[in-house]
mmCIF file of C-alpha atoms in Angstrom:
data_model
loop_
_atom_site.group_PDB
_atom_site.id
_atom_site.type_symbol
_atom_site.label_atom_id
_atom_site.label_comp_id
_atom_site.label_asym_id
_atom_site.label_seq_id
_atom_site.Cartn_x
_atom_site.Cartn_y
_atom_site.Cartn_z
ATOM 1 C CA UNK A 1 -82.825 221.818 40.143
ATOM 2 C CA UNK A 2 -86.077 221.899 41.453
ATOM 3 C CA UNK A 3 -87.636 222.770 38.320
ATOM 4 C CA UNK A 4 -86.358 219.012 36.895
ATOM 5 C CA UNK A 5 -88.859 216.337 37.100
ATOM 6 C CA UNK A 6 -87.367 213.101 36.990
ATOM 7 C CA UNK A 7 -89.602 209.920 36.335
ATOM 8 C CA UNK A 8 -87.661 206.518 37.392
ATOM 9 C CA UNK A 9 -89.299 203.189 36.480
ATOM 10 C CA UNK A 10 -88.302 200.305 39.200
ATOM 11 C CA UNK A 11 -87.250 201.973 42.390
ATOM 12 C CA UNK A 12 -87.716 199.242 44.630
ATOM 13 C CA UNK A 13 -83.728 198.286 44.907
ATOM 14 C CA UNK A 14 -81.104 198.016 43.049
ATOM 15 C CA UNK A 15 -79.855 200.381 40.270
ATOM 16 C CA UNK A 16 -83.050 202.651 40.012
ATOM 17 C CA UNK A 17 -83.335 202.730 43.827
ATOM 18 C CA UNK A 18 -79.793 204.273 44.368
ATOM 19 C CA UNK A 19 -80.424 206.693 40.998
ATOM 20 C CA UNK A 20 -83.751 207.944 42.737
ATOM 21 C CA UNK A 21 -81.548 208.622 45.885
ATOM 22 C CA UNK A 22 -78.649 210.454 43.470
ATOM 23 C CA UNK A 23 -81.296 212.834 41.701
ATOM 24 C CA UNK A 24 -83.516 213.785 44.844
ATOM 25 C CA UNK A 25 -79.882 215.054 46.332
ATOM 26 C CA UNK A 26 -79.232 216.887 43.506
ATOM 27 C CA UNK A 27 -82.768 218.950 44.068
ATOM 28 C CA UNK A 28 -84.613 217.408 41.536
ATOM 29 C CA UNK A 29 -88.789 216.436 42.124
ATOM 30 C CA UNK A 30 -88.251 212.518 41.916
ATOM 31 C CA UNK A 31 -90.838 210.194 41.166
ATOM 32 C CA UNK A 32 -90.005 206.844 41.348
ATOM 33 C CA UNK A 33 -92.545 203.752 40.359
ATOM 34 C CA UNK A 34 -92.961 200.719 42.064
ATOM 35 C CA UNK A 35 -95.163 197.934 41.666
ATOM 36 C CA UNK A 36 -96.586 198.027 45.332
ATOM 37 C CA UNK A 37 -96.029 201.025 47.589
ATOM 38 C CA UNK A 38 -96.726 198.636 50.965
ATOM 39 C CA UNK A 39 -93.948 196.937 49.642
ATOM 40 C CA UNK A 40 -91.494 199.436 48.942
ATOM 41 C CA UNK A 41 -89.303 200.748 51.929
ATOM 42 C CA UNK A 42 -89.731 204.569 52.181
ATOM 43 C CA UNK A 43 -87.242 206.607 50.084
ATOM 44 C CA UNK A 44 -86.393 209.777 51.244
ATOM 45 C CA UNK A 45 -86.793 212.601 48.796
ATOM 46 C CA UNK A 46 -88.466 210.735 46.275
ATOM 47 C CA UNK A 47 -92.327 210.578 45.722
ATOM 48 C CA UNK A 48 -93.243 206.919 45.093
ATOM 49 C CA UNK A 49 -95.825 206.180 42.490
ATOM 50 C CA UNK A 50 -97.553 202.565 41.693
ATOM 51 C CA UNK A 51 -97.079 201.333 38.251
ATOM 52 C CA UNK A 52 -97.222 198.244 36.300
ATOM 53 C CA UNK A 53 -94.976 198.511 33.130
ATOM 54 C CA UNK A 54 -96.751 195.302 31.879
ATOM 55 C CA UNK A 55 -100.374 197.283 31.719
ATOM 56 C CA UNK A 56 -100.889 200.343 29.852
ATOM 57 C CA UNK A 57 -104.044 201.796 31.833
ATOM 58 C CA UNK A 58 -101.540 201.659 34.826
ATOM 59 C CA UNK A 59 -98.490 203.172 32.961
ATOM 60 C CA UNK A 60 -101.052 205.853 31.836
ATOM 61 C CA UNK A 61 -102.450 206.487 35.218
ATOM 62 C CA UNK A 62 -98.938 206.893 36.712
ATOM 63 C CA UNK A 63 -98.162 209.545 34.074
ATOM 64 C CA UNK A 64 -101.219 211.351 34.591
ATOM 65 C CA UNK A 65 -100.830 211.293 38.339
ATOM 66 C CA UNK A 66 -97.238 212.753 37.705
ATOM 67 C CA UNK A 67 -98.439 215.477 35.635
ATOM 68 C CA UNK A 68 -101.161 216.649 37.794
ATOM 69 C CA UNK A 69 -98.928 217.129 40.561
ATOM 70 C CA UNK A 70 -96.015 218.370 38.872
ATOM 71 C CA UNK A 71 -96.972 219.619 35.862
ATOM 72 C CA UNK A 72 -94.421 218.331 33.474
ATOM 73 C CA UNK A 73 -92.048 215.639 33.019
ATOM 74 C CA UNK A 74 -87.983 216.510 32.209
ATOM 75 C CA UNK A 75 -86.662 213.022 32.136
ATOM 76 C CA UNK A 76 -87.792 209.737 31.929
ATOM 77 C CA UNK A 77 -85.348 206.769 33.188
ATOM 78 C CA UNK A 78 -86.880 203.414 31.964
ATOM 79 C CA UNK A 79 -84.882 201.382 34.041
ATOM 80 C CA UNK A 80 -87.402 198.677 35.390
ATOM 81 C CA UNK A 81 -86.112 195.234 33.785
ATOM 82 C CA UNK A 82 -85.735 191.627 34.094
ATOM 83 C CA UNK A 83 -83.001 189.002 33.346
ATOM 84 C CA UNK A 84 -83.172 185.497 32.257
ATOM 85 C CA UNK A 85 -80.657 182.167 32.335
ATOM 86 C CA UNK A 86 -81.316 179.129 29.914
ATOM 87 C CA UNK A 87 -80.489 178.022 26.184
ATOM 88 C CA UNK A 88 -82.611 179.375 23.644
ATOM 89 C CA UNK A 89 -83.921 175.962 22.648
ATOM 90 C CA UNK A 90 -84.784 175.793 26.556
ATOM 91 C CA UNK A 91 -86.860 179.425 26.895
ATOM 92 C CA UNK A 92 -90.761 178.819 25.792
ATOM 93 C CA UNK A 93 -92.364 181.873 23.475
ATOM 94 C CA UNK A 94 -94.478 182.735 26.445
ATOM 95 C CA UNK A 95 -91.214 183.229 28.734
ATOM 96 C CA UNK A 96 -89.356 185.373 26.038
ATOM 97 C CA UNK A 97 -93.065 187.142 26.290
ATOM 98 C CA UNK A 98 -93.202 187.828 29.588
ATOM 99 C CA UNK A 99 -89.072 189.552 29.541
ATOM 100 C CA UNK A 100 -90.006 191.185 26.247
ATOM 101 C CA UNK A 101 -93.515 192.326 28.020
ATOM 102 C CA UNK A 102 -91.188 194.196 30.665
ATOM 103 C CA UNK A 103 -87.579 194.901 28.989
ATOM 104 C CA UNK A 104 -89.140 196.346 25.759
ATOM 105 C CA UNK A 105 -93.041 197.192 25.484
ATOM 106 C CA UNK A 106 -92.450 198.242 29.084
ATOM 107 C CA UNK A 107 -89.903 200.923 27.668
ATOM 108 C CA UNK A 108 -92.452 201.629 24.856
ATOM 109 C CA UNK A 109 -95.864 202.070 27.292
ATOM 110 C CA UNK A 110 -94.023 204.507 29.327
ATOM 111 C CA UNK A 111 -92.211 206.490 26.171
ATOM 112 C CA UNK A 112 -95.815 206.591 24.754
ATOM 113 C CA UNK A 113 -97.252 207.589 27.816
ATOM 114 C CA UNK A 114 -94.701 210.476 28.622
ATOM 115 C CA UNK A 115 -94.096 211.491 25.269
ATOM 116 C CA UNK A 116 -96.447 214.306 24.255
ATOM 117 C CA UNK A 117 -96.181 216.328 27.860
ATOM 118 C CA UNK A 118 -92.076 216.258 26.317
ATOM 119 C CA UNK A 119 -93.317 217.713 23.378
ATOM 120 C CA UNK A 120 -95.680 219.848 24.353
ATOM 121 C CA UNK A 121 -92.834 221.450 26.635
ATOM 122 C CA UNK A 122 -90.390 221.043 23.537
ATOM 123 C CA UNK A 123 -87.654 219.661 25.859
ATOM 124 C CA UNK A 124 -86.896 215.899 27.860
ATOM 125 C CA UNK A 125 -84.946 213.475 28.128
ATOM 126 C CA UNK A 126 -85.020 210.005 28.126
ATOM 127 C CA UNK A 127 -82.803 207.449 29.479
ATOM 128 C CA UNK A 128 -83.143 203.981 28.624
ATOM 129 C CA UNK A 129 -80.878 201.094 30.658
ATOM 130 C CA UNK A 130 -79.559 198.556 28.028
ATOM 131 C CA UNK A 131 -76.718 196.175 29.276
ATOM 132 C CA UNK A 132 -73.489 195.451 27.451
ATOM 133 C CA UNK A 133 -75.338 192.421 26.693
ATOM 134 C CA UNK A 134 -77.262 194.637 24.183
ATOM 135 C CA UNK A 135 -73.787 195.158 22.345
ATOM 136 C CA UNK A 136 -72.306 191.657 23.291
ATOM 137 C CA UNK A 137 -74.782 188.944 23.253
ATOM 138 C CA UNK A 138 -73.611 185.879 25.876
ATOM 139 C CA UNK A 139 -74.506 181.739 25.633
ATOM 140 C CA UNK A 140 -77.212 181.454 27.882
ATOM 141 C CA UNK A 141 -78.621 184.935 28.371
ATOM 142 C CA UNK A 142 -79.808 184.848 24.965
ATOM 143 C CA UNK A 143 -83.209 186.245 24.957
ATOM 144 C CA UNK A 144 -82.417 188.988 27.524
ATOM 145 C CA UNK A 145 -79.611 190.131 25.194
ATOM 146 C CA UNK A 146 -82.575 190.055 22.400
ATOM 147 C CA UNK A 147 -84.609 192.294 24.965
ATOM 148 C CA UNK A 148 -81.562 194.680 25.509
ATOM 149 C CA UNK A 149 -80.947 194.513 21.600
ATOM 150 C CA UNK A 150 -84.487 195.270 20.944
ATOM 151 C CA UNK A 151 -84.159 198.567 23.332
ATOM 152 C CA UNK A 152 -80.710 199.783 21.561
ATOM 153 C CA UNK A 153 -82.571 199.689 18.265
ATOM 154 C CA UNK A 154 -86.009 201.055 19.680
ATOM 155 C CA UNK A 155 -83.865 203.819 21.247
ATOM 156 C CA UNK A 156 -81.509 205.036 18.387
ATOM 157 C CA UNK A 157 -84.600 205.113 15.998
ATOM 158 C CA UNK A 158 -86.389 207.257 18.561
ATOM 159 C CA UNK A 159 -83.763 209.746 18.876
ATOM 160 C CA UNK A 160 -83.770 210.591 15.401
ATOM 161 C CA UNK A 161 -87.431 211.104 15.401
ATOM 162 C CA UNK A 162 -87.573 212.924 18.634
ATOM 163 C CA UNK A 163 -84.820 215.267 18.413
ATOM 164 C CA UNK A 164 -86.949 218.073 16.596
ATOM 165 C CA UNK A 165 -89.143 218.511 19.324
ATOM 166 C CA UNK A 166 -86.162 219.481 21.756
ATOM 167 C CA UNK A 167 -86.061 215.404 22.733
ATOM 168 C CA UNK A 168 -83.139 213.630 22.967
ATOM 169 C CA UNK A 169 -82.766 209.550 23.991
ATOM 170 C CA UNK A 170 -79.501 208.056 25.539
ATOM 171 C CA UNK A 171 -78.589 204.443 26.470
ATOM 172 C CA UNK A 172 -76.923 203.459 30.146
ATOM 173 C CA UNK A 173 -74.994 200.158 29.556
ATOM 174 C CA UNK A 174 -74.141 197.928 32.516
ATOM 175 C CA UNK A 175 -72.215 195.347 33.050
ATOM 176 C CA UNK A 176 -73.026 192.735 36.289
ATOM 177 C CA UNK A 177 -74.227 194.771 39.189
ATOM 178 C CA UNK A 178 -74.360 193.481 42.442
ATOM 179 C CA UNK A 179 -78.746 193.688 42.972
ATOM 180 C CA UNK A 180 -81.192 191.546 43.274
ATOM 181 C CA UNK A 181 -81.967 192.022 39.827
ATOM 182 C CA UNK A 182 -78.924 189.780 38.897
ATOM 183 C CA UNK A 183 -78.304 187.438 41.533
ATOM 184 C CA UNK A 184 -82.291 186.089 41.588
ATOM 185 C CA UNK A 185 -82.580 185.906 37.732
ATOM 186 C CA UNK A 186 -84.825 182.904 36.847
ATOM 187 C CA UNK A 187 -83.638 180.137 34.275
ATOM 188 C CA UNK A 188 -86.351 178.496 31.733
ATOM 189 C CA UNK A 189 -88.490 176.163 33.283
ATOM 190 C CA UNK A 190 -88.098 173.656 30.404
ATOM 191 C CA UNK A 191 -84.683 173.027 30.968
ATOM 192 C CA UNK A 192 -83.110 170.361 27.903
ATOM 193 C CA UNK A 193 -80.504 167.942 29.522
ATOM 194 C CA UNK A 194 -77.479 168.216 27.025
ATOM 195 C CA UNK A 195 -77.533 171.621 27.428
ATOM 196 C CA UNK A 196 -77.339 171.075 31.420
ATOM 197 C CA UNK A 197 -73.066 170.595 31.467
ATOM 198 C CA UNK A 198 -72.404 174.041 29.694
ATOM 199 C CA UNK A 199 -75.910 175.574 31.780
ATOM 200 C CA UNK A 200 -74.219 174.777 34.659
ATOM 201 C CA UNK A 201 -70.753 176.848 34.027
ATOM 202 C CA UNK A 202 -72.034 179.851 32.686
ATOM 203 C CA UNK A 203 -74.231 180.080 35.485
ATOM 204 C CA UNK A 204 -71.550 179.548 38.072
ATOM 205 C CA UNK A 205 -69.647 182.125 35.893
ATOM 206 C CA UNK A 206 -72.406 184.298 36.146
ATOM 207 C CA UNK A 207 -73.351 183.792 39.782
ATOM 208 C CA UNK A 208 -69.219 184.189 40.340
ATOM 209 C CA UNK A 209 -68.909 187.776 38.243
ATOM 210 C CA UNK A 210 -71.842 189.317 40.221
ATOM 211 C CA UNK A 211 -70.222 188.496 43.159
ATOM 212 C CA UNK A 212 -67.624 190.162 42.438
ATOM 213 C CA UNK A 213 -69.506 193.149 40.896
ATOM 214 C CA UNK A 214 -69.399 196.505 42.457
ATOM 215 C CA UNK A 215 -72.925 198.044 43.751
ATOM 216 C CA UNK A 216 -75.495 200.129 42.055
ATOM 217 C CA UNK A 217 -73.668 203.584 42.607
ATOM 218 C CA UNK A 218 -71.739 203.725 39.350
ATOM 219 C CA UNK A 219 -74.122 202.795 37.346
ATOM 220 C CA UNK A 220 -76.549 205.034 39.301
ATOM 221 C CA UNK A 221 -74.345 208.089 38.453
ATOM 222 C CA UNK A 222 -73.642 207.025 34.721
ATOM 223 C CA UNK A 223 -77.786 207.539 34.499
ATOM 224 C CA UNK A 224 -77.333 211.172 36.291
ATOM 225 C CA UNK A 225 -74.992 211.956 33.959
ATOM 226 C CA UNK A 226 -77.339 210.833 30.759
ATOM 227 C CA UNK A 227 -79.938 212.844 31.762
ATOM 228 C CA UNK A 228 -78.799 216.164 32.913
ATOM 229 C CA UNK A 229 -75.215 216.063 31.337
ATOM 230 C CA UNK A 230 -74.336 216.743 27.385
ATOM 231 C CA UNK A 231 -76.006 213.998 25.090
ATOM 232 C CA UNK A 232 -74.320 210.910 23.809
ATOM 233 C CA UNK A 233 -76.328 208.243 22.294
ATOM 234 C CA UNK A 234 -74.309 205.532 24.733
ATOM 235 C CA UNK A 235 -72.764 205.593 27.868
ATOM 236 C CA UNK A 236 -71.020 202.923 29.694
ATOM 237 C CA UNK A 237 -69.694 202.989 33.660
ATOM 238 C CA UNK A 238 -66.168 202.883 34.274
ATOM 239 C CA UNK A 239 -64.831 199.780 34.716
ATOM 240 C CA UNK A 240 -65.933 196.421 33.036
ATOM 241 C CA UNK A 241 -68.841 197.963 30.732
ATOM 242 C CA UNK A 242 -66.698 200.540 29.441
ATOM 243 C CA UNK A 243 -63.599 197.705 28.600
ATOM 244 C CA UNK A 244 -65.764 195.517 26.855
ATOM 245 C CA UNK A 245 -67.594 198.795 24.485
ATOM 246 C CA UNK A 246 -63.982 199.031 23.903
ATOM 247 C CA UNK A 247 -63.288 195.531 22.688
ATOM 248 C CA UNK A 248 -66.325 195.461 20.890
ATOM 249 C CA UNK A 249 -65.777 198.136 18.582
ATOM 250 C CA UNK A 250 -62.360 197.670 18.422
ATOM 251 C CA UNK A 251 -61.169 194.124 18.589
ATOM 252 C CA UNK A 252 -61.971 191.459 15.854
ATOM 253 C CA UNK A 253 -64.848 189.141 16.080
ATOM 254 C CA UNK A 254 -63.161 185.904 16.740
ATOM 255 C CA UNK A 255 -61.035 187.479 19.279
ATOM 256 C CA UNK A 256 -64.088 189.034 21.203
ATOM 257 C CA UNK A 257 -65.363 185.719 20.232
ATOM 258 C CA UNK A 258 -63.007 183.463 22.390
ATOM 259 C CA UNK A 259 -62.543 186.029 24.887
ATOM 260 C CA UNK A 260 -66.132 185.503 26.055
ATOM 261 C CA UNK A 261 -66.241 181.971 26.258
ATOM 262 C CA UNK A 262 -62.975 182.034 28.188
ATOM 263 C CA UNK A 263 -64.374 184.383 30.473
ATOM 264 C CA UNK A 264 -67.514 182.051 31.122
ATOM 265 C CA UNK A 265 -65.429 178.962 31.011
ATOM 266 C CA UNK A 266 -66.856 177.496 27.540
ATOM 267 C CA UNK A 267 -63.738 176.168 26.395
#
């Protein structure tokens, strides 16, 4: 597969770190981006590339770096992200900002950027890593699951567009993965003290569920599979993410409803 080029967004640890590692065994040219290269551990088989998702002119360098020394780009996996804990009456405009600055216009600077080399070459895929909390918003999370809503909708819309050029777009949804990425999410700074009892639980809910949570691998291969398998619009890895599509689509609301708050101990 040497003549895939694979573009990874955020391959410092966690789920795009162990993705890298799955594509660059399969024989694909791997580019992973990273905010700081001094910081980033070495990662064999993968060429690691600085980029900021949060400014264009470095998105667009990053691209144009890639090009030059491969020459084209066959998939794109926007995976770099960040989470969030607090009430939405708790997280300030320029918070939701900042996530939205990553989680969304992130996704959008690099699909711009990447974009017409895919359809110049009439072919590429691109893989964008939602959560199940873009299907099945939870107290407390609420504007990451806006974030992960925002990149469902942004995806599906760009499928349809894309799809004449030889482009198709696919969604990876999560559930809790035991990274970094999860266990050191920050809360809003502003917290609001009757929401502190209720805070307090879904956190430790939160906190207990990624404990619990397998590693990076599944999800890792899920994203394998979206990019060089047969396209679906959404794919979910086995286990919890896949259950709860299920209930989702197929359960009533106030079922789902309960379920959820049982589950985070809102009762």
């Amino acid at each position: 597969m040497l003549d895939t080029v694979v573009v990874i967004t955020g391959v410092s640890s966690g789920i795009g770190r162990a993705a890298a590692e799955k594509f660059a065994k399969l024989g694909c040219r791997v580019f992973g981006t990273v905010r700081s290269i001094d910081k980033t551990p070495p990662l064999p088989g993968v060429e690691l590339v600085e980029m900021d998702v949060r400014e264009d002119a470095s998105v667009e360098r990053a691209i144009k770096h890639i090009i030059d020394q491969a020459g084209r780009i066959s998939v794109l996996v926007n995976n770099a992200g960040m989470s969030m804990l607090g009430a939405v009456e708790e997280t300030s405009v320029s918070e939701a900002a900042s996530l939205f600055d990553i989680n969304v216009f992130g996704v959008l600077r690099t699909t711009h950027a990447v974009l017409p080399h895919m359809r110049a070459q009439r072919r590429g895929r691109i893989v964008n890593i939602s959560s199940v909390l873009g299907f099945l918003p939870a107290p407390y999370m609420g504007l990451y699951s806006a974030s992960k809503h925002a990149v469902e909708g942004l995806s599906e819309t760009l499928d349809h567009e894309v799809r004449q050029f030889g482009i198709r777009v696919t969604l990876v949804a999560p559930a809790y993965t035991r990274t970094n990425l999860d266990a050191n999410s920050p809360q809003a700074s502003s917290t609001i003290a009757d929401y502190d009892r209720e805070r307090a639980i879904a956190a430790r809910a939160v906190a207990h569920s990624i404990d619990g949570a397998p590693g990076p691998d599944g999800v890792a291969d899920t994203i394998v599979d979206a990019a060089l398998g047969p396209w679906r619009m959404r794919r979910t890895p086995a286990g919890q993410a896949s259950l709860l599509s299920k209930l989702r689509r197929f359960m009533p609301a106030g079922p789902v409803d309960a379920s959820l708050r049982k589950a985070l101990g809102l009762v």
